[in-house]
């Protein structure tokens, strides 16, 4: 009798993976806020004013909300994938789908690292809008951020190479679990 040895990231402990992702996101947010956003002229101007305190409180809430947002995001995406697996006849559990979404989310650490590196070493004196508009390897870099309608800013930022990589990781994860074809995840998107 042979046993299947699996050494994939998709088999990692979900609690530890979730904790690692949350801690990584919090550290990256702390670096981005502390070394880039708080050093802009707008934050330096508001530093000693009441409005600056309100901005710092809102910023602190971002740190607390990271695990909650991730929980919600992973729950919804894993549910959609799990339903798709059920409809295609794949034998995977909801927990396995949840694990795949957590591991796949790690690809979004890369653009945050690129953003931090860009503003720390290349463009060292950005304004707040340049920080918000910058997203590496996305369509928003092809247009003038100030010239487009604000409602198109998020879709142009979301269309990027890392989103495609996220889909590929989801497909790989779902393919790894039951060992079937790769058509499921692509059809869900």
Short mmCIF file of C-alpha atoms in Angstrom, two decimals:
data_model
loop_
_atom_site.label_atom_id
_atom_site.label_comp_id
_atom_site.label_asym_id
_atom_site.label_seq_id
_atom_site.Cartn_x
_atom_site.Cartn_y
_atom_site.Cartn_z
CA UNK A 1 0.00 0.00 0.00
CA UNK A 2 1.41 3.36 -0.98
CA UNK A 3 0.52 6.67 0.54
CA UNK A 4 0.47 9.94 -1.30
CA UNK A 5 3.11 12.26 0.10
CA UNK A 6 2.08 15.83 -0.57
CA UNK A 7 4.47 18.66 -0.03
CA UNK A 8 2.48 21.54 -1.40
CA UNK A 9 1.91 24.92 0.14
CA UNK A 10 -1.79 24.26 -0.28
CA UNK A 11 -1.52 21.60 2.45
CA UNK A 12 -0.10 24.04 5.00
CA UNK A 13 -1.79 24.57 8.35
CA UNK A 14 -4.57 27.09 7.70
CA UNK A 15 -4.39 28.83 11.07
CA UNK A 16 -0.65 29.39 10.85
CA UNK A 17 -0.89 30.48 7.23
CA UNK A 18 -3.66 32.94 8.07
CA UNK A 19 -1.66 34.29 11.01
CA UNK A 20 1.46 34.64 8.86
CA UNK A 21 -0.49 36.47 6.15
CA UNK A 22 -2.07 38.84 8.68
CA UNK A 23 1.26 39.58 10.36
CA UNK A 24 2.96 40.13 7.00
CA UNK A 25 0.19 42.51 5.92
CA UNK A 26 0.34 44.41 9.21
CA UNK A 27 4.12 44.80 8.99
CA UNK A 28 3.92 45.98 5.37
CA UNK A 29 1.12 48.42 6.25
CA UNK A 30 3.17 49.73 9.18
CA UNK A 31 6.19 50.29 6.95
CA UNK A 32 4.08 51.93 4.24
CA UNK A 33 2.29 54.20 6.68
CA UNK A 34 5.31 55.04 8.83
CA UNK A 35 7.93 55.62 6.17
CA UNK A 36 5.90 56.78 3.18
CA UNK A 37 2.39 58.11 3.88
CA UNK A 38 3.11 59.89 7.16
CA UNK A 39 6.08 61.60 5.52
CA UNK A 40 3.99 63.33 2.85
CA UNK A 41 3.42 67.06 3.09
CA UNK A 42 -0.29 66.60 3.86
CA UNK A 43 0.35 64.46 6.94
CA UNK A 44 3.22 66.68 8.11
CA UNK A 45 0.93 69.72 7.84
CA UNK A 46 -1.86 68.01 9.80
CA UNK A 47 0.44 66.46 12.39
CA UNK A 48 -0.30 68.94 15.19
CA UNK A 49 -3.90 69.67 14.24
CA UNK A 50 -7.07 67.83 15.31
CA UNK A 51 -7.63 66.62 11.74
CA UNK A 52 -4.29 64.83 11.89
CA UNK A 53 -5.39 62.97 15.00
CA UNK A 54 -8.53 61.81 13.24
CA UNK A 55 -6.47 60.60 10.28
CA UNK A 56 -4.18 58.68 12.64
CA UNK A 57 -7.17 57.04 14.35
CA UNK A 58 -8.58 55.99 10.99
CA UNK A 59 -5.16 54.72 10.03
CA UNK A 60 -4.94 52.70 13.26
CA UNK A 61 -8.30 51.12 12.46
CA UNK A 62 -6.77 49.79 9.26
CA UNK A 63 -4.40 47.64 11.30
CA UNK A 64 -7.25 46.17 13.35
CA UNK A 65 -9.41 45.53 10.30
CA UNK A 66 -6.86 43.43 8.38
CA UNK A 67 -7.80 40.05 9.93
CA UNK A 68 -11.53 40.82 9.67
CA UNK A 69 -11.30 41.80 6.02
CA UNK A 70 -9.23 38.73 5.23
CA UNK A 71 -11.70 36.47 7.03
CA UNK A 72 -14.59 37.89 5.03
CA UNK A 73 -12.69 37.79 1.73
CA UNK A 74 -11.49 34.21 2.18
CA UNK A 75 -14.91 33.03 3.31
CA UNK A 76 -16.68 34.44 0.26
CA UNK A 77 -14.07 33.37 -2.30
CA UNK A 78 -13.74 29.89 -0.79
CA UNK A 79 -17.53 29.52 -0.81
CA UNK A 80 -17.75 30.44 -4.50
CA UNK A 81 -14.93 28.03 -5.36
CA UNK A 82 -16.45 25.29 -3.20
CA UNK A 83 -19.83 25.68 -4.94
CA UNK A 84 -18.03 25.54 -8.30
CA UNK A 85 -16.20 22.38 -7.21
CA UNK A 86 -19.51 20.84 -6.15
CA UNK A 87 -21.11 21.72 -9.48
CA UNK A 88 -18.19 20.21 -11.42
CA UNK A 89 -18.20 17.08 -9.27
CA UNK A 90 -14.90 17.68 -7.48
CA UNK A 91 -14.53 16.10 -4.06
CA UNK A 92 -13.01 18.92 -2.03
CA UNK A 93 -14.01 20.29 1.32
CA UNK A 94 -14.79 23.89 2.12
CA UNK A 95 -11.77 23.91 4.41
CA UNK A 96 -9.51 22.93 1.53
CA UNK A 97 -10.93 25.72 -0.63
CA UNK A 98 -10.37 28.16 2.22
CA UNK A 99 -6.75 27.04 2.48
CA UNK A 100 -6.19 27.54 -1.24
CA UNK A 101 -7.52 31.10 -1.05
CA UNK A 102 -5.22 31.92 1.88
CA UNK A 103 -2.11 30.60 0.15
CA UNK A 104 -3.05 32.32 -3.12
CA UNK A 105 -3.40 35.66 -1.32
CA UNK A 106 0.34 35.74 -0.64
CA UNK A 107 0.92 36.91 -4.22
CA UNK A 108 -0.44 40.33 -3.21
CA UNK A 109 2.49 40.81 -0.84
CA UNK A 110 4.74 41.32 -3.87
CA UNK A 111 3.08 44.54 -5.15
CA UNK A 112 3.16 46.00 -1.64
CA UNK A 113 6.88 45.28 -1.43
CA UNK A 114 7.38 46.86 -4.86
CA UNK A 115 5.36 49.91 -3.81
CA UNK A 116 7.36 50.34 -0.61
CA UNK A 117 10.63 49.93 -2.49
CA UNK A 118 9.55 52.37 -5.18
CA UNK A 119 8.67 55.16 -2.78
CA UNK A 120 11.59 54.56 -0.41
CA UNK A 121 14.34 54.39 -3.02
CA UNK A 122 13.19 55.71 -6.41
CA UNK A 123 10.51 58.37 -5.98
CA UNK A 124 11.39 59.57 -2.50
CA UNK A 125 9.08 62.60 -2.20
CA UNK A 126 5.61 61.56 -3.39
CA UNK A 127 2.35 63.27 -2.60
CA UNK A 128 -0.59 61.39 -1.11
CA UNK A 129 -2.39 60.97 -4.46
CA UNK A 130 0.70 59.51 -6.12
CA UNK A 131 0.90 56.92 -3.36
CA UNK A 132 -2.76 56.00 -3.74
CA UNK A 133 -2.56 55.85 -7.54
CA UNK A 134 0.58 53.73 -7.73
CA UNK A 135 0.06 50.02 -8.24
CA UNK A 136 2.88 48.12 -9.91
CA UNK A 137 2.26 46.40 -13.24
CA UNK A 138 -1.34 47.55 -13.57
CA UNK A 139 -3.29 49.38 -16.24
CA UNK A 140 -3.51 52.53 -14.13
CA UNK A 141 0.16 53.15 -14.88
CA UNK A 142 -0.71 53.48 -18.58
CA UNK A 143 -3.00 56.49 -18.07
CA UNK A 144 -2.77 59.80 -16.28
CA UNK A 145 -4.34 59.25 -12.87
CA UNK A 146 -5.52 62.86 -12.64
CA UNK A 147 -7.15 62.83 -16.08
CA UNK A 148 -9.37 59.77 -15.64
CA UNK A 149 -12.79 59.65 -14.08
CA UNK A 150 -12.46 58.58 -10.41
CA UNK A 151 -14.85 55.69 -10.92
CA UNK A 152 -12.32 54.07 -13.29
CA UNK A 153 -9.41 54.30 -10.86
CA UNK A 154 -10.12 51.08 -8.97
CA UNK A 155 -10.83 48.90 -12.03
CA UNK A 156 -7.65 50.12 -13.70
CA UNK A 157 -5.69 49.41 -10.51
CA UNK A 158 -7.27 45.97 -10.17
CA UNK A 159 -6.36 44.92 -13.71
CA UNK A 160 -2.78 43.87 -13.09
CA UNK A 161 -0.37 40.99 -13.45
CA UNK A 162 -0.74 40.01 -9.79
CA UNK A 163 -4.48 39.46 -10.16
CA UNK A 164 -3.78 37.10 -13.03
CA UNK A 165 -1.18 35.37 -10.86
CA UNK A 166 -3.81 35.06 -8.12
CA UNK A 167 -6.17 33.30 -10.52
CA UNK A 168 -3.37 30.98 -11.63
CA UNK A 169 -2.60 30.09 -8.01
CA UNK A 170 -6.29 29.42 -7.33
CA UNK A 171 -6.43 27.15 -10.38
CA UNK A 172 -3.26 25.35 -9.30
CA UNK A 173 -4.63 24.90 -5.78
CA UNK A 174 -7.96 23.54 -6.92
CA UNK A 175 -6.17 21.31 -9.43
CA UNK A 176 -3.88 20.02 -6.67
CA UNK A 177 -6.67 19.08 -4.25
CA UNK A 178 -8.67 16.53 -6.29
CA UNK A 179 -6.07 16.05 -9.02
CA UNK A 180 -8.44 16.93 -11.86
CA UNK A 181 -8.47 19.31 -14.83
CA UNK A 182 -7.76 23.01 -14.60
CA UNK A 183 -10.94 24.34 -16.22
CA UNK A 184 -12.92 24.91 -12.99
CA UNK A 185 -11.38 28.06 -11.54
CA UNK A 186 -11.19 29.83 -14.88
CA UNK A 187 -14.88 29.23 -15.44
CA UNK A 188 -15.71 30.67 -12.02
CA UNK A 189 -14.13 33.99 -12.92
#
